[in-house]
């Protein structure tokens, strides 16, 4: 398998302190080896180069319960240089965003006098839903292509990383924010306290911050190890979010759960006034009672991940031995972790398909499997398709009746390898 400078186990090194509380007793519980940057898709002219790879080790903080990776790849490398993730390639995600906005407009009585800021606003996929309500919006996203796409869609966007300093400038120019939205970004922030401190700086006293991220309980319970990559510095529980926001004078007041989004997502409602809902209380109690707030919950996860790798490799090898052709669906960041941790490349997979046109014609990081338009499934009719973007499995299956009618079958990799009939 080409392309990766892979020292399987990371060299022992002094452990960093916790990104949230600064605690010095981080306890590592999983190592995925050295892996390339998950969204650093490879262009044709770079195929003969060795892709940079970095240790991907995960630890638990016993002081504040935050799960986090130990390596810190510079954010500019992760989210500015050629970052190809565009939110608008999932209908499910677009619908989820619209429902979120409609709920906020109704519950907060938002209108022309309101000011809403979205952190990691990407291509404007969410903020554009405020336009019919006349709400003033501002996007914040450091990725140039995504920010440009948002501005082209009429969404004012600041092309910077968010923190206290930028929050002060935004507040000085626009006033306090009634709503701050931070979907799938608080996991991507190395300087966590500067990020959350910026939220507190910008938020109106009676405002709300809604933060969405995958729930670390689903990651462990469902074996979603492939959602671990260098872009995701942190993996959250209600317990760790509660400790984090209280440090900045805010409170975790409510929690919503979306089991079908990104493998299980929580939406935390955070404010400067404490009024913790029964649901937030229930979730915090559930996490305490289940052991999620303690190290033991994670102590055997590495063994389960190793078993998952063995089981999936056994299935793929068996299908290849039977002469089957196999492709994959979704040039997703999680797909990069999956393929690199398994060590699966073009000896198993003929190609990966993806409908993100920015990704087509490039190659998966490390394993250099070519990425092609989705139409290749019907053109080539591989016997099996490994669904790397399993979080959108239903949406993907709904598009592929013809491929399946012709006998093609999809494979779901997690929580356990399963050929979908
Ligand atoms: O935090 C993040 C999560 C929430 O989303 C970001 N770091 C980046 C991203 O992670 P990912 O790359 O694993 O994301 P997705 O959105 O799960 O990747 C899905 C891939 O599949 C995209 O490249 C788009 C593609 N896709 C497709 O080709 N056809 C998606 C759908 C729904 C489809 O029908
Ligand atoms: Zn901590």
Short mmCIF file of C-alpha atoms and ligand atoms in Angstrom, two decimals:
data_model
loop_
_atom_site.label_atom_id
_atom_site.label_comp_id
_atom_site.label_asym_id
_atom_site.label_seq_id
_atom_site.Cartn_x
_atom_site.Cartn_y
_atom_site.Cartn_z
CA UNK A 1 0.00 0.00 0.00
CA UNK A 2 1.64 3.18 -1.19
CA UNK A 3 1.93 6.63 0.04
CA UNK A 4 2.18 6.70 3.79
CA UNK A 5 5.15 7.13 6.06
CA UNK A 6 3.59 4.90 8.73
CA UNK A 7 5.31 4.30 12.03
CA UNK A 8 2.52 2.06 13.35
CA UNK A 9 2.88 3.08 16.94
CA UNK A 10 3.52 6.66 17.86
CA UNK A 11 6.84 7.28 19.55
CA UNK A 12 6.41 7.81 23.32
CA UNK A 13 6.28 11.52 24.03
CA UNK A 14 5.36 13.80 26.85
CA UNK A 15 1.57 14.06 26.96
CA UNK A 16 0.06 17.49 26.38
CA UNK A 17 -2.36 19.02 28.90
CA UNK A 18 -6.14 18.91 28.43
CA UNK A 19 -7.42 21.35 25.79
CA UNK A 20 -10.32 22.31 28.01
CA UNK A 21 -9.29 22.32 31.67
CA UNK A 22 -5.48 22.24 31.32
CA UNK A 23 -5.35 19.09 33.43
CA UNK A 24 -2.09 17.17 33.27
CA UNK A 25 -3.42 13.64 33.74
CA UNK A 26 -4.59 12.74 30.24
CA UNK A 27 -5.02 8.97 29.82
CA UNK A 28 -4.45 7.63 26.25
CA UNK A 29 -6.79 4.74 25.32
CA UNK A 30 -6.54 4.34 21.53
CA UNK A 31 -3.84 4.67 18.86
CA UNK A 32 -4.75 4.56 15.17
CA UNK A 33 -1.09 4.83 14.19
CA UNK A 34 0.31 7.55 11.97
CA UNK A 35 -2.30 8.61 9.41
CA UNK A 36 -2.43 11.23 6.64
CA UNK A 37 -4.67 14.29 7.00
CA UNK A 38 -8.17 13.01 6.29
CA UNK A 39 -9.26 15.77 3.93
CA UNK A 40 -5.88 16.16 2.21
CA UNK A 41 -7.00 14.52 -1.01
CA UNK A 42 -4.10 13.79 -3.36
CA UNK A 43 -3.82 15.23 -6.87
CA UNK A 44 -2.45 13.22 -9.81
CA UNK A 45 0.87 15.07 -9.79
CA UNK A 46 1.46 14.14 -6.14
CA UNK A 47 0.83 10.40 -6.41
CA UNK A 48 4.49 9.46 -6.27
CA UNK A 49 5.06 11.55 -3.13
CA UNK A 50 4.79 10.15 0.39
CA UNK A 51 1.81 11.78 2.09
CA UNK A 52 2.56 13.45 5.41
CA UNK A 53 1.23 11.35 8.26
CA UNK A 54 0.82 12.23 11.91
CA UNK A 55 0.18 10.18 15.06
CA UNK A 56 -3.53 9.72 15.73
CA UNK A 57 -3.76 8.90 19.45
CA UNK A 58 -6.81 9.53 21.64
CA UNK A 59 -6.92 10.26 25.36
CA UNK A 60 -9.44 10.91 28.15
CA UNK A 61 -9.17 13.73 30.68
CA UNK A 62 -10.17 12.51 34.15
CA UNK A 63 -10.57 16.12 35.36
CA UNK A 64 -13.26 17.28 32.90
CA UNK A 65 -14.14 14.10 30.93
CA UNK A 66 -13.07 15.57 27.59
CA UNK A 67 -11.93 13.00 24.99
CA UNK A 68 -9.28 14.46 22.68
CA UNK A 69 -6.45 13.60 20.32
CA UNK A 70 -2.89 14.24 21.43
CA UNK A 71 -1.40 15.48 18.17
CA UNK A 72 -1.98 19.06 17.06
CA UNK A 73 -1.68 19.61 13.33
CA UNK A 74 -1.75 23.37 12.55
CA UNK A 75 -5.34 24.46 11.80
CA UNK A 76 -4.16 26.28 8.66
CA UNK A 77 -3.00 22.94 7.23
CA UNK A 78 -6.31 21.33 8.11
CA UNK A 79 -8.88 23.92 7.13
CA UNK A 80 -7.31 26.44 4.80
CA UNK A 81 -4.90 24.67 2.47
CA UNK A 82 -7.18 23.04 -0.09
CA UNK A 83 -10.03 22.14 2.34
CA UNK A 84 -12.66 20.38 0.24
CA UNK A 85 -15.57 19.78 2.63
CA UNK A 86 -18.75 21.50 1.41
CA UNK A 87 -21.87 21.06 3.53
CA UNK A 88 -24.28 21.35 0.63
CA UNK A 89 -23.63 17.88 -0.76
CA UNK A 90 -26.06 16.20 1.62
CA UNK A 91 -29.82 16.71 1.27
CA UNK A 92 -30.30 15.25 4.77
CA UNK A 93 -27.91 17.81 6.24
CA UNK A 94 -29.57 20.67 4.34
CA UNK A 95 -32.98 19.64 5.69
CA UNK A 96 -31.58 19.36 9.20
CA UNK A 97 -30.14 22.88 8.92
CA UNK A 98 -33.46 24.32 7.69
CA UNK A 99 -35.35 22.72 10.56
CA UNK A 100 -32.79 24.11 13.00
CA UNK A 101 -33.25 27.65 11.66
CA UNK A 102 -37.04 27.41 11.62
CA UNK A 103 -36.96 26.22 15.23
CA UNK A 104 -34.75 29.10 16.32
CA UNK A 105 -36.85 31.72 14.50
CA UNK A 106 -39.98 30.43 16.23
CA UNK A 107 -38.56 29.76 19.70
CA UNK A 108 -36.51 32.97 19.89
CA UNK A 109 -38.92 35.23 17.98
CA UNK A 110 -36.15 36.19 15.53
CA UNK A 111 -36.80 38.87 12.94
CA UNK A 112 -35.30 41.98 11.28
CA UNK A 113 -33.97 43.27 14.59
CA UNK A 114 -32.09 40.06 15.35
CA UNK A 115 -28.42 39.25 14.73
CA UNK A 116 -27.27 35.67 14.13
CA UNK A 117 -23.65 34.54 13.73
CA UNK A 118 -22.63 31.09 12.49
CA UNK A 119 -19.16 29.78 13.25
CA UNK A 120 -17.83 27.48 10.47
CA UNK A 121 -20.58 28.71 8.17
CA UNK A 122 -19.03 26.78 5.24
CA UNK A 123 -20.84 27.61 1.96
CA UNK A 124 -23.77 29.40 3.60
CA UNK A 125 -25.89 26.24 3.58
CA UNK A 126 -27.52 27.11 6.93
CA UNK A 127 -27.53 30.92 7.18
CA UNK A 128 -29.39 31.29 3.89
CA UNK A 129 -32.48 29.92 5.68
CA UNK A 130 -32.69 33.12 7.77
CA UNK A 131 -33.13 35.35 4.72
CA UNK A 132 -36.95 34.96 4.41
CA UNK A 133 -37.20 36.15 8.03
CA UNK A 134 -35.17 39.31 7.46
CA UNK A 135 -32.67 38.32 10.14
CA UNK A 136 -29.22 39.95 10.00
CA UNK A 137 -26.62 37.16 9.61
CA UNK A 138 -22.84 36.88 9.57
CA UNK A 139 -20.81 33.80 8.70
CA UNK A 140 -17.35 33.07 10.05
CA UNK A 141 -15.21 30.51 8.20
CA UNK A 142 -11.45 30.49 7.47
CA UNK A 143 -11.73 28.18 4.43
CA UNK A 144 -11.36 30.47 1.38
CA UNK A 145 -13.34 28.45 -1.18
CA UNK A 146 -16.24 27.85 1.20
CA UNK A 147 -16.29 31.51 2.30
CA UNK A 148 -16.27 32.61 -1.34
CA UNK A 149 -19.16 30.26 -2.13
CA UNK A 150 -21.10 31.73 0.81
CA UNK A 151 -20.46 35.31 -0.29
CA UNK A 152 -21.51 34.37 -3.85
CA UNK A 153 -24.77 33.17 -2.25
CA UNK A 154 -25.20 36.57 -0.59
CA UNK A 155 -24.10 35.52 2.91
CA UNK A 156 -21.67 38.07 4.47
CA UNK A 157 -18.74 35.98 5.67
CA UNK A 158 -15.60 36.76 7.66
CA UNK A 159 -12.77 34.56 6.41
CA UNK A 160 -10.96 34.07 9.73
CA UNK A 161 -10.64 31.65 12.62
CA UNK A 162 -12.98 32.59 15.47
CA UNK A 163 -11.77 33.55 18.96
CA UNK A 164 -12.02 36.30 21.56
CA UNK A 165 -10.26 38.91 19.44
CA UNK A 166 -12.51 38.42 16.40
CA UNK A 167 -15.57 38.26 18.69
CA UNK A 168 -14.72 41.69 20.07
CA UNK A 169 -14.39 43.13 16.54
CA UNK A 170 -17.70 41.61 15.45
CA UNK A 171 -19.49 42.90 18.57
CA UNK A 172 -17.99 46.36 18.12
CA UNK A 173 -19.19 46.51 14.52
CA UNK A 174 -22.53 44.66 14.69
CA UNK A 175 -23.51 44.52 18.36
CA UNK A 176 -24.09 41.39 20.46
CA UNK A 177 -25.40 38.23 18.83
CA UNK A 178 -28.86 36.99 19.75
CA UNK A 179 -27.91 33.54 18.44
CA UNK A 180 -24.54 31.93 17.77
CA UNK A 181 -24.61 28.67 15.85
CA UNK A 182 -21.62 26.32 15.90
CA UNK A 183 -22.34 23.06 14.07
CA UNK A 184 -19.49 20.58 13.66
CA UNK A 185 -16.83 23.12 14.51
CA UNK A 186 -16.17 22.97 18.27
CA UNK A 187 -14.54 19.58 17.64
CA UNK A 188 -12.23 21.25 15.13
CA UNK A 189 -10.75 23.89 17.39
CA UNK A 190 -7.33 23.44 19.03
CA UNK A 191 -7.57 26.67 21.08
CA UNK A 192 -10.80 25.60 22.72
CA UNK A 193 -10.95 28.19 25.51
CA UNK A 194 -10.28 31.05 23.09
CA UNK A 195 -13.12 29.75 20.91
CA UNK A 196 -15.64 29.39 23.74
CA UNK A 197 -14.39 32.63 25.30
CA UNK A 198 -15.21 34.29 21.99
CA UNK A 199 -18.75 32.92 22.17
CA UNK A 200 -19.17 34.46 25.64
CA UNK A 201 -17.71 37.74 24.39
CA UNK A 202 -20.10 37.97 21.43
CA UNK A 203 -23.32 36.57 22.91
CA UNK A 204 -26.07 38.88 24.16
CA UNK A 205 -26.99 38.40 27.82
CA UNK A 206 -30.32 36.80 26.86
CA UNK A 207 -28.91 35.05 23.78
CA UNK A 208 -28.33 31.38 23.02
CA UNK A 209 -25.43 29.45 21.55
CA UNK A 210 -26.37 26.18 19.85
CA UNK A 211 -23.46 23.77 19.40
CA UNK A 212 -23.80 20.53 17.44
CA UNK A 213 -21.25 17.74 17.49
CA UNK A 214 -21.30 13.93 17.39
CA UNK A 215 -21.83 12.39 20.84
CA UNK A 216 -18.77 10.52 22.11
CA UNK A 217 -21.08 7.87 23.62
CA UNK A 218 -22.28 6.85 20.13
CA UNK A 219 -18.69 6.87 18.88
CA UNK A 220 -17.72 4.31 21.51
CA UNK A 221 -20.97 2.31 21.64
CA UNK A 222 -21.24 2.00 17.82
CA UNK A 223 -17.54 1.56 17.14
CA UNK A 224 -17.35 4.73 15.05
CA UNK A 225 -13.54 4.89 15.28
CA UNK A 226 -13.35 6.25 11.74
CA UNK A 227 -14.82 9.56 12.91
CA UNK A 228 -11.48 10.10 14.65
CA UNK A 229 -9.12 12.20 12.53
CA UNK A 230 -6.79 15.15 12.98
CA UNK A 231 -9.51 17.71 12.13
CA UNK A 232 -11.43 16.49 15.17
CA UNK A 233 -9.36 17.59 18.15
CA UNK A 234 -12.15 16.82 20.66
CA UNK A 235 -15.01 14.31 21.11
CA UNK A 236 -17.76 15.60 23.36
CA UNK A 237 -20.10 14.47 26.08
CA UNK A 238 -22.63 16.67 27.88
CA UNK A 239 -20.37 16.35 30.90
CA UNK A 240 -17.33 17.78 29.13
CA UNK A 241 -19.35 20.53 27.42
CA UNK A 242 -20.93 21.53 30.74
CA UNK A 243 -17.48 21.86 32.36
CA UNK A 244 -16.12 23.78 29.37
CA UNK A 245 -18.87 26.42 29.13
CA UNK A 246 -19.14 26.99 32.88
CA UNK A 247 -15.47 28.00 32.78
CA UNK A 248 -16.61 30.91 30.61
CA UNK A 249 -19.63 31.98 32.67
CA UNK A 250 -22.15 30.11 30.55
CA UNK A 251 -24.45 27.19 31.24
CA UNK A 252 -25.51 24.02 29.42
CA UNK A 253 -29.26 24.64 29.57
CA UNK A 254 -30.70 22.13 27.11
CA UNK A 255 -29.76 19.14 24.94
CA UNK A 256 -31.35 17.67 21.81
CA UNK A 257 -30.34 14.28 20.35
CA UNK A 258 -30.26 13.43 16.62
CA UNK A 259 -29.39 9.71 16.40
CA UNK A 260 -29.40 9.65 12.60
CA UNK A 261 -26.99 12.54 12.04
CA UNK A 262 -23.27 11.84 11.61
CA UNK A 263 -23.60 8.64 13.60
CA UNK A 264 -25.37 10.31 16.55
CA UNK A 265 -25.27 14.06 17.16
CA UNK A 266 -26.14 16.22 20.17
CA UNK A 267 -27.22 19.84 19.99
CA UNK A 268 -26.30 21.72 23.16
CA UNK A 269 -28.16 24.96 24.02
CA UNK A 270 -25.86 27.26 26.00
CA UNK A 271 -26.57 30.63 27.61
CA UNK A 272 -25.36 33.20 30.15
CA UNK A 273 -28.36 32.63 32.39
CA UNK A 274 -28.71 29.28 34.17
CA UNK A 275 -31.96 27.44 33.61
CA UNK A 276 -31.02 23.80 33.05
CA UNK A 277 -33.86 21.81 31.44
CA UNK A 278 -35.03 18.41 32.65
CA UNK A 279 -33.59 16.90 29.43
CA UNK A 280 -30.17 18.40 30.05
CA UNK A 281 -30.27 17.12 33.62
CA UNK A 282 -31.35 13.68 32.42
CA UNK A 283 -28.52 13.48 29.90
CA UNK A 284 -25.91 14.52 32.46
CA UNK A 285 -27.25 11.89 34.87
CA UNK A 286 -27.29 9.26 32.11
CA UNK A 287 -23.65 9.96 31.30
CA UNK A 288 -22.67 9.75 34.94
CA UNK A 289 -24.64 6.55 35.56
CA UNK A 290 -23.39 4.88 32.34
CA UNK A 291 -19.76 5.59 33.28
CA UNK A 292 -19.18 7.84 30.23
CA UNK A 293 -17.62 10.45 32.51
CA UNK A 294 -14.97 7.96 33.68
CA UNK A 295 -11.93 6.35 32.04
CA UNK A 296 -13.18 2.75 32.34
CA UNK A 297 -15.78 3.45 29.62
CA UNK A 298 -12.95 3.85 27.12
CA UNK A 299 -10.45 1.37 28.54
CA UNK A 300 -11.32 -1.50 26.15
CA UNK A 301 -12.32 0.51 23.09
CA UNK A 302 -8.96 -0.15 21.41
CA UNK A 303 -9.56 -3.91 21.55
CA UNK A 304 -12.97 -3.48 19.92
CA UNK A 305 -11.50 -1.29 17.19
CA UNK A 306 -8.84 -3.92 16.48
CA UNK A 307 -11.57 -6.57 16.23
CA UNK A 308 -13.57 -4.36 13.86
CA UNK A 309 -10.50 -3.99 11.63
CA UNK A 310 -9.96 -7.76 11.58
CA UNK A 311 -13.62 -8.49 10.81
CA UNK A 312 -13.85 -5.97 7.95
CA UNK A 313 -10.53 -7.02 6.41
CA UNK A 314 -11.61 -10.67 6.59
CA UNK A 315 -14.82 -9.86 4.71
CA UNK A 316 -13.08 -7.77 2.04
CA UNK A 317 -10.32 -10.35 1.54
CA UNK A 318 -12.90 -13.13 1.27
CA UNK A 319 -14.91 -11.22 -1.38
CA UNK A 320 -11.74 -10.51 -3.36
CA UNK A 321 -10.73 -14.18 -3.10
CA UNK A 322 -14.10 -15.06 -4.62
CA UNK A 323 -13.22 -12.82 -7.57
CA UNK A 324 -15.57 -9.98 -6.62
CA UNK A 325 -14.93 -6.39 -7.65
CA UNK A 326 -15.25 -3.79 -4.88
CA UNK A 327 -15.58 -0.01 -4.92
CA UNK A 328 -16.38 2.48 -2.16
CA UNK A 329 -18.83 5.34 -1.69
CA UNK A 330 -17.93 8.65 -0.05
CA UNK A 331 -14.52 10.36 -0.19
CA UNK A 332 -15.27 11.36 3.37
CA UNK A 333 -12.74 12.30 6.04
CA UNK A 334 -13.96 9.25 7.99
CA UNK A 335 -13.29 7.19 4.88
CA UNK A 336 -9.67 8.25 4.96
CA UNK A 337 -9.29 7.09 8.58
CA UNK A 338 -11.07 3.83 7.74
CA UNK A 339 -8.95 2.95 4.70
CA UNK A 340 -5.65 3.99 6.26
CA UNK A 341 -6.29 2.20 9.55
CA UNK A 342 -7.29 -0.96 7.66
CA UNK A 343 -4.44 -0.54 5.18
CA UNK A 344 -6.89 -0.96 2.28
CA UNK A 345 -5.90 0.53 -1.11
CA UNK A 346 -6.23 -0.26 -4.80
CA UNK A 347 -5.43 -3.91 -4.19
CA UNK A 348 -8.99 -4.15 -2.79
CA UNK A 349 -10.85 -1.05 -4.05
CA UNK A 350 -11.08 -0.12 -7.72
CA UNK A 351 -12.28 3.42 -6.97
CA UNK A 352 -14.26 5.61 -4.58
CA UNK A 353 -17.28 7.59 -5.82
CA UNK A 354 -18.38 10.95 -4.47
CA UNK A 355 -20.77 13.61 -5.72
CA UNK A 356 -18.64 16.44 -4.42
CA UNK A 357 -17.21 17.70 -7.71
CA UNK A 358 -14.26 19.29 -5.84
CA UNK A 359 -13.14 15.79 -4.81
CA UNK A 360 -13.62 13.98 -8.13
CA UNK A 361 -10.39 13.30 -10.05
CA UNK A 362 -8.35 13.31 -6.84
CA UNK A 363 -7.17 10.36 -4.75
CA UNK A 364 -7.83 9.23 -1.15
CA UNK A 365 -5.08 10.30 1.24
CA UNK A 366 -2.43 7.69 1.96
CA UNK A 367 -4.00 4.82 0.00
CA UNK A 368 -4.35 6.76 -3.29
CA UNK A 369 -7.61 5.13 -4.41
CA UNK A 370 -9.03 7.25 -7.27
CA UNK A 371 -12.18 9.31 -6.63
CA UNK A 372 -14.75 9.28 -9.42
CA UNK A 373 -18.26 10.66 -10.03
CA UNK A 374 -21.12 8.59 -8.62
CA UNK A 375 -22.11 7.58 -12.16
CA UNK A 376 -19.11 5.21 -12.19
CA UNK A 377 -21.21 2.77 -10.12
CA UNK A 378 -23.46 2.11 -13.11
CA UNK A 379 -20.67 2.44 -15.67
CA UNK A 380 -18.47 -0.16 -13.93
CA UNK A 381 -21.13 -2.07 -11.88
CA UNK A 382 -18.74 -3.31 -9.15
CA UNK A 383 -20.08 -6.33 -7.26
CA UNK A 384 -19.84 -4.55 -3.90
CA UNK A 385 -19.57 -0.97 -2.63
CA UNK A 386 -18.08 -0.24 0.79
CA UNK A 387 -20.00 2.73 2.22
CA UNK A 388 -17.35 4.97 3.77
CA UNK A 389 -19.97 7.71 4.27
CA UNK A 390 -22.14 5.34 6.31
CA UNK A 391 -23.66 8.27 8.17
CA UNK A 392 -25.59 8.99 4.96
CA UNK A 393 -26.34 5.34 4.16
CA UNK A 394 -30.11 5.76 3.79
CA UNK A 395 -29.70 8.83 1.57
CA UNK A 396 -27.15 6.98 -0.58
CA UNK A 397 -29.19 3.76 -0.86
CA UNK A 398 -32.23 5.79 -1.93
CA UNK A 399 -30.25 7.02 -4.95
CA UNK A 400 -28.94 3.65 -6.04
CA UNK A 401 -31.98 1.52 -6.89
CA UNK A 402 -30.65 0.76 -10.40
CA UNK A 403 -27.21 -0.31 -9.13
CA UNK A 404 -28.89 -2.64 -6.62
CA UNK A 405 -31.44 -3.88 -9.17
CA UNK A 406 -28.53 -4.99 -11.31
CA UNK A 407 -27.22 -7.05 -8.34
CA UNK A 408 -24.82 -4.61 -6.78
CA UNK A 409 -24.63 -4.68 -2.99
CA UNK A 410 -23.53 -2.18 -0.39
CA UNK A 411 -21.39 -2.96 2.65
CA UNK A 412 -21.86 -1.01 5.90
CA UNK A 413 -18.53 -0.99 7.81
CA UNK A 414 -19.65 0.05 11.31
CA UNK A 415 -20.76 -0.92 13.95
CA UNK A 416 -19.96 -4.33 12.37
CA UNK A 417 -19.33 -5.25 8.71
CA UNK A 418 -22.67 -6.03 7.04
CA UNK A 419 -23.51 -6.77 3.40
CA UNK A 420 -26.85 -5.06 2.79
CA UNK A 421 -29.10 -7.33 0.75
O1 LIG B 1 -17.02 17.30 11.16
C1 LIG B 1 -17.14 17.01 9.99
C2 LIG B 1 -18.19 16.04 9.58
C3 LIG B 1 -19.46 16.39 10.31
O2 LIG B 1 -18.42 16.13 8.20
C4 LIG B 1 -16.24 17.59 9.02
N1 LIG B 1 -14.90 17.41 9.58
C5 LIG B 1 -16.21 17.00 7.66
C6 LIG B 1 -17.25 16.04 7.44
O3 LIG B 1 -16.76 14.74 7.68
P1 LIG B 1 -16.78 13.74 6.47
O4 LIG B 1 -15.89 14.18 5.36
O5 LIG B 1 -16.63 12.37 7.01
O6 LIG B 1 -18.21 14.10 5.97
P2 LIG B 1 -19.35 13.51 5.35
O7 LIG B 1 -20.23 14.67 5.11
O8 LIG B 1 -19.85 12.39 6.13
O9 LIG B 1 -18.81 12.95 3.94
C7 LIG B 1 -19.76 12.52 3.07
C8 LIG B 1 -19.12 12.47 1.71
O10 LIG B 1 -20.03 11.77 0.87
C9 LIG B 1 -18.93 13.86 1.15
O11 LIG B 1 -17.73 13.92 0.41
C10 LIG B 1 -20.12 14.03 0.23
C11 LIG B 1 -20.41 12.63 -0.21
N2 LIG B 1 -21.81 12.33 -0.50
C12 LIG B 1 -22.10 11.80 -1.73
O12 LIG B 1 -21.21 11.60 -2.56
N3 LIG B 1 -23.40 11.49 -2.01
C13 LIG B 1 -22.74 12.54 0.46
C14 LIG B 1 -24.05 12.22 0.18
C15 LIG B 1 -25.12 12.44 1.21
C16 LIG B 1 -24.39 11.68 -1.09
O13 LIG B 1 -25.56 11.38 -1.38
ZN1 LIG B 2 -9.81 18.34 31.04
#
